[in-house]
PDB file of C-alpha atoms in Angstrom:
ATOM      1  CA  MET A  80       0.000   0.000   0.000  1.00 92.00           C
ATOM      2  CA  LEU A  81       2.697   2.492   0.978  1.00 92.00           C
ATOM      3  CA  GLU A  82       4.558   1.897  -2.278  1.00 90.00           C
ATOM      4  CA  GLN A  83       1.411   2.874  -4.186  1.00 92.00           C
ATOM      5  CA  VAL A  84       1.016   5.858  -1.866  1.00 93.00           C
ATOM      6  CA  ARG A  85       4.633   6.887  -2.511  1.00 90.00           C
ATOM      7  CA  ARG A  86       3.924   6.850  -6.245  1.00 90.00           C
ATOM      8  CA  GLY A  87       0.729   8.872  -5.821  1.00 90.00           C
ATOM      9  CA  GLN A  88      -1.421   6.037  -7.140  1.00 93.00           C
ATOM     10  CA  ARG A  89      -5.029   5.310  -6.291  1.00 95.00           C
ATOM     11  CA  VAL A  90      -5.199   2.474  -3.747  1.00 95.00           C
ATOM     12  CA  GLU A  91      -7.914  -0.187  -3.607  1.00 95.00           C
ATOM     13  CA  LEU A  92      -7.591  -2.819  -0.888  1.00 94.00           C
ATOM     14  CA  ARG A  93      -9.820  -5.846  -0.293  1.00 93.00           C
ATOM     15  CA  LEU A  94     -10.130  -6.723   3.374  1.00 92.00           C
ATOM     16  CA  SER A  95     -12.430  -8.830   5.503  1.00 86.00           C
ATOM     17  CA  LYS A  96     -15.612  -6.813   6.042  1.00 77.00           C
ATOM     18  CA  SER A  97     -15.190  -7.357   9.793  1.00 78.00           C
ATOM     19  CA  SER A  98     -11.752  -5.673   9.759  1.00 88.00           C
ATOM     20  CA  VAL A  99     -13.006  -2.130  10.336  1.00 91.00           C
ATOM     21  CA  ALA A 100     -10.198  -1.333  12.799  1.00 93.00           C
ATOM     22  CA  LYS A 101      -7.572  -2.632  10.356  1.00 94.00           C
ATOM     23  CA  ALA A 102      -9.080  -0.614   7.514  1.00 95.00           C
ATOM     24  CA  ALA A 103      -9.170   2.511   9.690  1.00 95.00           C
ATOM     25  CA  GLY A 104      -5.536   2.019  10.681  1.00 95.00           C
ATOM     26  CA  LEU A 105      -4.444   1.619   7.055  1.00 95.00           C
ATOM     27  CA  ALA A 106      -6.444   4.662   5.959  1.00 95.00           C
ATOM     28  CA  CYS A 107      -4.966   6.799   8.749  1.00 95.00           C
ATOM     29  CA  LEU A 108      -1.479   5.609   7.849  1.00 95.00           C
ATOM     30  CA  ALA A 109      -2.053   6.495   4.193  1.00 95.00           C
ATOM     31  CA  GLU A 110      -3.286   9.946   5.210  1.00 94.00           C
ATOM     32  CA  GLN A 111      -0.045  10.559   7.081  1.00 94.00           C
ATOM     33  CA  PHE A 112       1.796   9.956   3.801  1.00 94.00           C
ATOM     34  CA  GLY A 113      -0.286  12.148   1.493  1.00 93.00           C
ATOM     35  CA  HIS A 114      -3.382  10.112   0.656  1.00 94.00           C
ATOM     36  CA  GLU A 115      -6.993  10.471   1.789  1.00 93.00           C
ATOM     37  CA  TYR A 116      -9.888   8.167   2.495  1.00 94.00           C
ATOM     38  CA  VAL A 117     -12.440   7.947  -0.315  1.00 93.00           C
ATOM     39  CA  ARG A 118     -14.858   5.206   0.696  1.00 91.00           C
ATOM     40  CA  ALA A 119     -15.373   1.700   2.020  1.00 92.00           C
ATOM     41  CA  GLU A 120     -18.048  -0.612   0.654  1.00 88.00           C
ATOM     42  CA  ARG A 121     -19.126  -4.225   0.809  1.00 85.00           C
ATOM     43  CA  VAL A 122     -18.127  -6.361  -2.167  1.00 85.00           C
ATOM     44  CA  ARG A 123     -18.374 -10.030  -3.059  1.00 81.00           C
ATOM     45  CA  ASP A 124     -16.836 -12.925  -1.118  1.00 80.00           C
ATOM     46  CA  ASN A 125     -17.617 -11.329   2.246  1.00 77.00           C
ATOM     47  CA  LYS A 126     -15.017  -8.614   1.635  1.00 87.00           C
ATOM     48  CA  MET A 127     -14.704  -4.872   2.119  1.00 90.00           C
ATOM     49  CA  LEU A 128     -13.239  -2.596  -0.549  1.00 93.00           C
ATOM     50  CA  LEU A 129     -11.189   0.267   0.909  1.00 95.00           C
ATOM     51  CA  VAL A 130     -10.441   3.073  -1.551  1.00 95.00           C
ATOM     52  CA  LEU A 131      -7.780   5.739  -0.988  1.00 96.00           C
ATOM     53  CA  ALA A 132      -6.625   8.515  -3.323  1.00 95.00           C
ATOM     54  CA  SER A 133      -3.861  11.094  -3.438  1.00 93.00           C
ATOM     55  CA  ASP A 134      -4.619  14.301  -1.514  1.00 92.00           C
ATOM     56  CA  PRO A 135      -3.205  17.297  -3.444  1.00 90.00           C
ATOM     57  CA  SER A 136      -3.773  19.817  -0.653  1.00 89.00           C
ATOM     58  CA  PRO A 137      -0.687  21.683   0.629  1.00 91.00           C
ATOM     59  CA  GLN A 138      -1.328  20.480   4.189  1.00 89.00           C
ATOM     60  CA  ALA A 139      -1.401  16.833   3.129  1.00 90.00           C
ATOM     61  CA  GLN A 140       1.683  17.162   0.964  1.00 91.00           C
ATOM     62  CA  ALA A 141       3.623  18.912   3.744  1.00 93.00           C
ATOM     63  CA  ARG A 142       2.592  16.181   6.179  1.00 92.00           C
ATOM     64  CA  ALA A 143       3.655  13.523   3.683  1.00 93.00           C
ATOM     65  CA  ALA A 144       7.051  15.144   3.082  1.00 93.00           C
ATOM     66  CA  GLN A 145       7.649  15.352   6.836  1.00 93.00           C
ATOM     67  CA  ASN A 146       6.714  11.719   7.450  1.00 93.00           C
ATOM     68  CA  TRP A 147       8.627  10.335   4.454  1.00 93.00           C
ATOM     69  CA  GLY A 148      11.634  12.277   5.698  1.00 93.00           C
ATOM     70  CA  GLN A 149      11.325  10.888   9.228  1.00 93.00           C
ATOM     71  CA  TYR A 150      10.288   7.379   8.167  1.00 93.00           C
ATOM     72  CA  PRO A 151      12.053   6.671   4.838  1.00 90.00           C
ATOM     73  CA  ASN A 152      11.736   2.904   5.424  1.00 88.00           C
ATOM     74  CA  ALA A 153       8.026   2.969   6.223  1.00 88.00           C
ATOM     75  CA  GLY A 154       7.420   0.477   3.424  1.00 81.00           C
ATOM     76  CA  ASP A 155       8.848  -2.288   5.613  1.00 82.00           C
ATOM     77  CA  GLY A 156       5.661  -2.155   7.712  1.00 77.00           C
ATOM     78  CA  VAL A 157       7.650  -1.616  10.912  1.00 82.00           C
ATOM     79  CA  SER A 158       9.236   1.847  10.748  1.00 85.00           C
ATOM     80  CA  LEU A 159       5.931   3.703  10.905  1.00 91.00           C
ATOM     81  CA  PRO A 160       4.668   6.874  12.575  1.00 91.00           C
ATOM     82  CA  PRO A 161       2.213   6.325  15.441  1.00 90.00           C
ATOM     83  CA  LEU A 162      -1.504   6.643  14.787  1.00 87.00           C
ATOM     84  CA  VAL A 163      -3.202   9.857  15.861  1.00 88.00           C
ATOM     85  CA  PRO A 164      -5.974   8.672  18.240  1.00 91.00           C
ATOM     86  CA  ASP A 165      -8.560  11.284  17.182  1.00 92.00           C
ATOM     87  CA  ALA A 166      -7.926  10.598  13.511  1.00 92.00           C
ATOM     88  CA  PHE A 167      -8.282   6.847  14.079  1.00 95.00           C
ATOM     89  CA  GLU A 168     -11.589   7.249  15.919  1.00 94.00           C
ATOM     90  CA  LEU A 169     -13.015   9.477  13.205  1.00 95.00           C
ATOM     91  CA  MET A 170     -11.826   7.151  10.457  1.00 95.00           C
ATOM     92  CA  THR A 171     -13.385   4.171  12.228  1.00 95.00           C
ATOM     93  CA  ALA A 172     -16.667   6.076  12.411  1.00 95.00           C
ATOM     94  CA  ARG A 173     -16.526   7.006   8.716  1.00 95.00           C
ATOM     95  CA  ILE A 174     -15.904   3.427   7.641  1.00 94.00           C
ATOM     96  CA  THR A 175     -18.612   2.159   9.986  1.00 92.00           C
ATOM     97  CA  VAL A 176     -21.139   4.553   8.457  1.00 91.00           C
ATOM     98  CA  ASP A 177     -20.123   3.561   4.937  1.00 90.00           C
ATOM     99  CA  LEU A 178     -20.583  -0.126   5.782  1.00 86.00           C
ATOM    100  CA  THR A 179     -23.825   0.237   7.778  1.00 82.00           C
ATOM    101  CA  SER A 180     -25.730   2.802   5.740  1.00 68.00           C
ATOM    102  CA  ALA A 181     -29.466   2.446   5.137  1.00 55.00           C
ATOM    103  CA  MET A 182     -28.718   0.729   1.822  1.00 55.00           C
ATOM    104  CA  ASP A 183     -26.591  -1.916   3.558  1.00 58.00           C
ATOM    105  CA  GLN A 184     -29.233  -2.522   6.230  1.00 61.00           C
ATOM    106  CA  ILE A 185     -31.818  -3.653   3.662  1.00 65.00           C
ATOM    107  CA  PRO A 186     -30.382  -7.205   3.209  1.00 66.00           C
ATOM    108  CA  MET A 187     -30.572  -7.797   6.955  1.00 63.00           C
ATOM    109  CA  ALA A 188     -34.234  -6.783   6.990  1.00 66.00           C
ATOM    110  CA  LEU A 189     -34.941  -8.993   3.976  1.00 68.00           C
ATOM    111  CA  VAL A 190     -33.729 -12.070   5.877  1.00 71.00           C
ATOM    112  CA  GLY A 191     -36.850 -11.908   8.025  1.00 70.00           C
ATOM    113  CA  VAL A 192     -39.107 -11.346   5.026  1.00 75.00           C
ATOM    114  CA  PHE A 193     -37.751 -14.288   3.046  1.00 75.00           C
ATOM    115  CA  ALA A 194     -37.719 -16.495   6.150  1.00 76.00           C
ATOM    116  CA  THR A 195     -41.424 -15.767   6.670  1.00 77.00           C
ATOM    117  CA  ILE A 196     -42.266 -16.487   3.037  1.00 80.00           C
ATOM    118  CA  GLY A 197     -40.173 -19.671   2.929  1.00 78.00           C
ATOM    119  CA  CYS A 198     -41.424 -21.083   6.219  1.00 75.00           C
ATOM    120  CA  GLY A 199     -45.004 -20.209   5.317  1.00 77.00           C
ATOM    121  CA  PHE A 200     -44.691 -22.055   2.020  1.00 75.00           C
ATOM    122  CA  CYS A 201     -43.193 -25.129   3.724  1.00 76.00           C
ATOM    123  CA  ALA A 202     -45.997 -25.139   6.312  1.00 73.00           C
ATOM    124  CA  THR A 203     -48.672 -25.192   3.609  1.00 76.00           C
ATOM    125  CA  GLN A 204     -47.079 -28.237   1.986  1.00 73.00           C
ATOM    126  CA  VAL A 205     -47.156 -30.450   5.102  1.00 68.00           C
ATOM    127  CA  ARG A 206     -50.244 -29.342   7.012  1.00 65.00           C
ATOM    128  CA  GLY A 207     -50.814 -32.841   8.444  1.00 63.00           C
ATOM    129  CA  ASP A 208     -47.333 -33.344   9.911  1.00 66.00           C
ATOM    130  CA  GLY A 209     -47.289 -31.789  13.380  1.00 74.00           C
ATOM    131  CA  PHE A 210     -43.597 -32.452  14.039  1.00 75.00           C
ATOM    132  CA  PHE A 211     -42.533 -30.842  10.774  1.00 76.00           C
ATOM    133  CA  LEU A 212     -44.736 -27.824  11.508  1.00 77.00           C
ATOM    134  CA  VAL A 213     -42.979 -27.417  14.859  1.00 80.00           C
ATOM    135  CA  VAL A 214     -39.581 -27.569  13.141  1.00 80.00           C
ATOM    136  CA  VAL A 215     -40.698 -24.984  10.575  1.00 76.00           C
ATOM    137  CA  GLY A 216     -42.017 -22.749  13.362  1.00 80.00           C
ATOM    138  CA  VAL A 217     -38.743 -22.945  15.300  1.00 83.00           C
ATOM    139  CA  LEU A 218     -36.761 -22.092  12.179  1.00 81.00           C
ATOM    140  CA  TRP A 219     -39.039 -19.163  11.426  1.00 79.00           C
ATOM    141  CA  VAL A 220     -38.616 -17.757  14.955  1.00 82.00           C
ATOM    142  CA  PHE A 221     -34.847 -18.240  14.761  1.00 81.00           C
ATOM    143  CA  PHE A 222     -34.444 -16.409  11.447  1.00 77.00           C
ATOM    144  CA  LEU A 223     -36.848 -13.661  12.488  1.00 76.00           C
ATOM    145  CA  ALA A 224     -34.939 -13.112  15.742  1.00 78.00           C
ATOM    146  CA  PHE A 225     -31.606 -13.179  13.908  1.00 76.00           C
ATOM    147  CA  SER A 226     -32.855 -10.605  11.409  1.00 72.00           C
ATOM    148  CA  GLY A 227     -34.364  -8.352  14.060  1.00 73.00           C
ATOM    149  CA  ILE A 228     -31.377  -8.396  16.394  1.00 76.00           C
ATOM    150  CA  GLY A 229     -28.924  -7.903  13.556  1.00 71.00           C
ATOM    151  CA  PHE A 230     -30.937  -4.998  12.182  1.00 72.00           C
ATOM    152  CA  VAL A 231     -31.150  -3.267  15.576  1.00 77.00           C
ATOM    153  CA  VAL A 232     -27.436  -3.764  16.293  1.00 78.00           C
ATOM    154  CA  MET A 233     -26.511  -2.362  12.884  1.00 77.00           C
ATOM    155  CA  ARG A 234     -28.786   0.655  13.327  1.00 81.00           C
ATOM    156  CA  ARG A 235     -27.343   1.458  16.760  1.00 86.00           C
ATOM    157  CA  ARG A 236     -23.769   1.079  15.545  1.00 84.00           C
ATOM    158  CA  ASN A 237     -24.515   3.400  12.651  1.00 86.00           C
ATOM    159  CA  ALA A 238     -26.207   5.954  14.927  1.00 89.00           C
ATOM    160  CA  ARG A 239     -23.201   6.061  17.288  1.00 91.00           C
ATOM    161  CA  ALA A 240     -20.798   6.555  14.388  1.00 92.00           C
ATOM    162  CA  VAL A 241     -22.957   9.308  12.869  1.00 91.00           C
ATOM    163  CA  ALA A 242     -23.140  11.106  16.215  1.00 93.00           C
ATOM    164  CA  ARG A 243     -19.330  10.935  16.524  1.00 93.00           C
ATOM    165  CA  LEU A 244     -18.857  12.437  13.062  1.00 94.00           C
ATOM    166  CA  GLN A 245     -21.463  15.164  13.551  1.00 92.00           C
ATOM    167  CA  ALA A 246     -19.857  16.150  16.849  1.00 93.00           C
ATOM    168  CA  ALA A 247     -16.569  16.564  14.982  1.00 91.00           C
ATOM    169  CA  GLY A 248     -18.189  18.806  12.362  1.00 92.00           C
ATOM    170  CA  PHE A 249     -18.474  16.290   9.526  1.00 92.00           C
ATOM    171  CA  VAL A 250     -21.216  17.051   6.999  1.00 89.00           C
ATOM    172  CA  ALA A 251     -23.692  14.559   5.508  1.00 88.00           C
ATOM    173  CA  VAL A 252     -23.692  14.552   1.695  1.00 87.00           C
ATOM    174  CA  THR A 253     -26.136  12.500  -0.372  1.00 85.00           C
ATOM    175  CA  GLU A 254     -24.579  11.076  -3.522  1.00 82.00           C
ATOM    176  CA  GLU A 255     -26.432  10.563  -6.798  1.00 82.00           C
ATOM    177  CA  SER A 256     -26.880   6.887  -5.908  1.00 77.00           C
ATOM    178  CA  GLY A 257     -28.799   7.897  -2.770  1.00 78.00           C
ATOM    179  CA  ARG A 258     -26.026   6.823  -0.401  1.00 80.00           C
ATOM    180  CA  VAL A 259     -25.229   9.239   2.424  1.00 83.00           C
ATOM    181  CA  ARG A 260     -21.571   9.795   3.268  1.00 86.00           C
ATOM    182  CA  TYR A 261     -19.931  12.087   5.803  1.00 89.00           C
ATOM    183  CA  ARG A 262     -17.207  14.444   4.682  1.00 88.00           C
ATOM    184  CA  PRO A 263     -14.766  16.454   6.793  1.00 86.00           C
ATOM    185  CA  PRO A 264     -15.304  20.142   7.591  1.00 80.00           C
ATOM    186  CA  GLY A 265     -14.468  22.285   4.578  1.00 67.00           C
ATOM    187  CA  ALA A 266     -14.980  19.472   2.064  1.00 58.00           C
ATOM    188  CA  GLN A 267     -16.581  20.392  -1.217  1.00 49.00           C
ATOM    189  CA  GLY A 268     -19.905  19.082  -2.492  1.00 40.00           C
ATOM    190  CA  PRO A 269     -20.678  15.796  -4.252  1.00 39.00           C
ATOM    191  CA  GLY A 270     -19.957  14.865  -7.848  1.00 35.00           C
ATOM    192  CA  GLN A 271     -16.205  15.417  -7.849  1.00 39.00           C
ATOM    193  CA  ASP A 272     -13.442  13.378  -9.426  1.00 38.00           C
ATOM    194  CA  TRP A 273     -12.310  11.013  -6.657  1.00 36.00           C
ATOM    195  CA  GLN A 274      -9.156  10.208  -8.596  1.00 35.00           C
ATOM    196  CA  ALA A 275      -8.073  13.823  -8.268  1.00 35.00           C
ATOM    197  CA  GLY A 276      -9.118  14.033  -4.630  1.00 37.00           C
ATOM    198  CA  PRO A 277     -12.638  14.771  -3.373  1.00 37.00           C
ATOM    199  CA  TYR A 278     -11.720  17.434  -0.873  1.00 35.00           C
ATOM    200  CA  GLY A 279     -10.184  20.088  -3.059  1.00 35.00           C
ATOM    201  CA  GLN A 280      -7.313  22.289  -1.997  1.00 36.00           C
ATOM    202  CA  GLN A 281      -8.403  22.628   1.606  1.00 40.00           C
ATOM    203  CA  GLY A 282      -7.604  19.001   2.387  1.00 41.00           C
ATOM    204  CA  PRO A 283      -9.752  16.691   4.479  1.00 42.00           C
ATOM    205  CA  TYR A 284      -8.030  17.568   7.727  1.00 45.00           C
ATOM    206  CA  SER A 285      -7.172  21.229   7.388  1.00 43.00           C
ATOM    207  CA  GLN A 286      -9.651  21.592  10.260  1.00 46.00           C
ATOM    208  CA  GLY A 287      -9.130  18.098  11.597  1.00 51.00           C
ATOM    209  CA  PRO A 288      -6.825  15.847  13.602  1.00 58.00           C
ATOM    210  CA  TYR A 289      -3.748  16.586  11.500  1.00 54.00           C
ATOM    211  CA  GLY A 290      -4.200  20.353  11.141  1.00 50.00           C
ATOM    212  CA  GLN A 291      -5.415  23.495  12.831  1.00 41.00           C
ATOM    213  CA  GLY A 292      -8.851  23.020  14.319  1.00 37.00           C
ATOM    214  CA  PRO A 293     -10.740  21.221  17.042  1.00 33.00           C
ATOM    215  CA  TYR A 294      -8.798  17.953  16.778  1.00 36.00           C
ATOM    216  CA  GLY A 295      -5.232  19.157  16.975  1.00 37.00           C
ATOM    217  CA  GLY A 296      -3.000  22.134  17.364  1.00 35.00           C
ATOM    218  CA  GLY A 297      -1.068  21.922  14.114  1.00 38.00           C
ATOM    219  CA  PRO A 298       0.697  19.397  11.922  1.00 37.00           C
ATOM    220  CA  HIS A 299       1.369  16.068  13.557  1.00 37.00           C
ATOM    221  CA  HIS A 300       4.954  15.557  14.675  1.00 36.00           C
ATOM    222  CA  PRO A 301       5.507  11.847  15.279  1.00 35.00           C
ATOM    223  CA  ARG A 302       7.596  10.989  18.282  1.00 32.00           C
TER     224      ARG A 302
END
């Protein structure tokens, strides 16, 4: 990843969809070397796609030059700057929101719907078999409970992440697809070229954990 970052290339990583902390750590690391978080989304094979792009803002480039100078061997995966706690928490919240948006909650809700339809159909086929009806009923209750609990847990997780981002000044932006994403303070509107960097010349953290603003008192100086 860092070799692609060094070259200014767009980065797309496939990770386990349960590895939110790992994805947040990688995204924060990339941001310390001149890249920015674009999005995370669910893809096939139970994976998460993490997308990062070069950040052309002066703040990001100055931060990258400083960190490459202090950690020239960062590509070895060991000689790395420490994570900024506030930046990591915000990144975790952003990824959580991207992975638990209203669009991603629909499949969980559909589990209960399809379970009801399937179990109802099976029950109509064996109306005279009491034991089989009991089995079908137990399965229906199980899938309905699984769907309901999963849906509630996902909604609460999403609500906590949204509250964390809003408290930090992030702004909700609805994309053309209908998906809602949260962008840092000072970010521009939707419909931009992600390859060139979605946050314009202000940079995603000119008011955030790496710059002047409520999350930090200036550029990060790793110790």
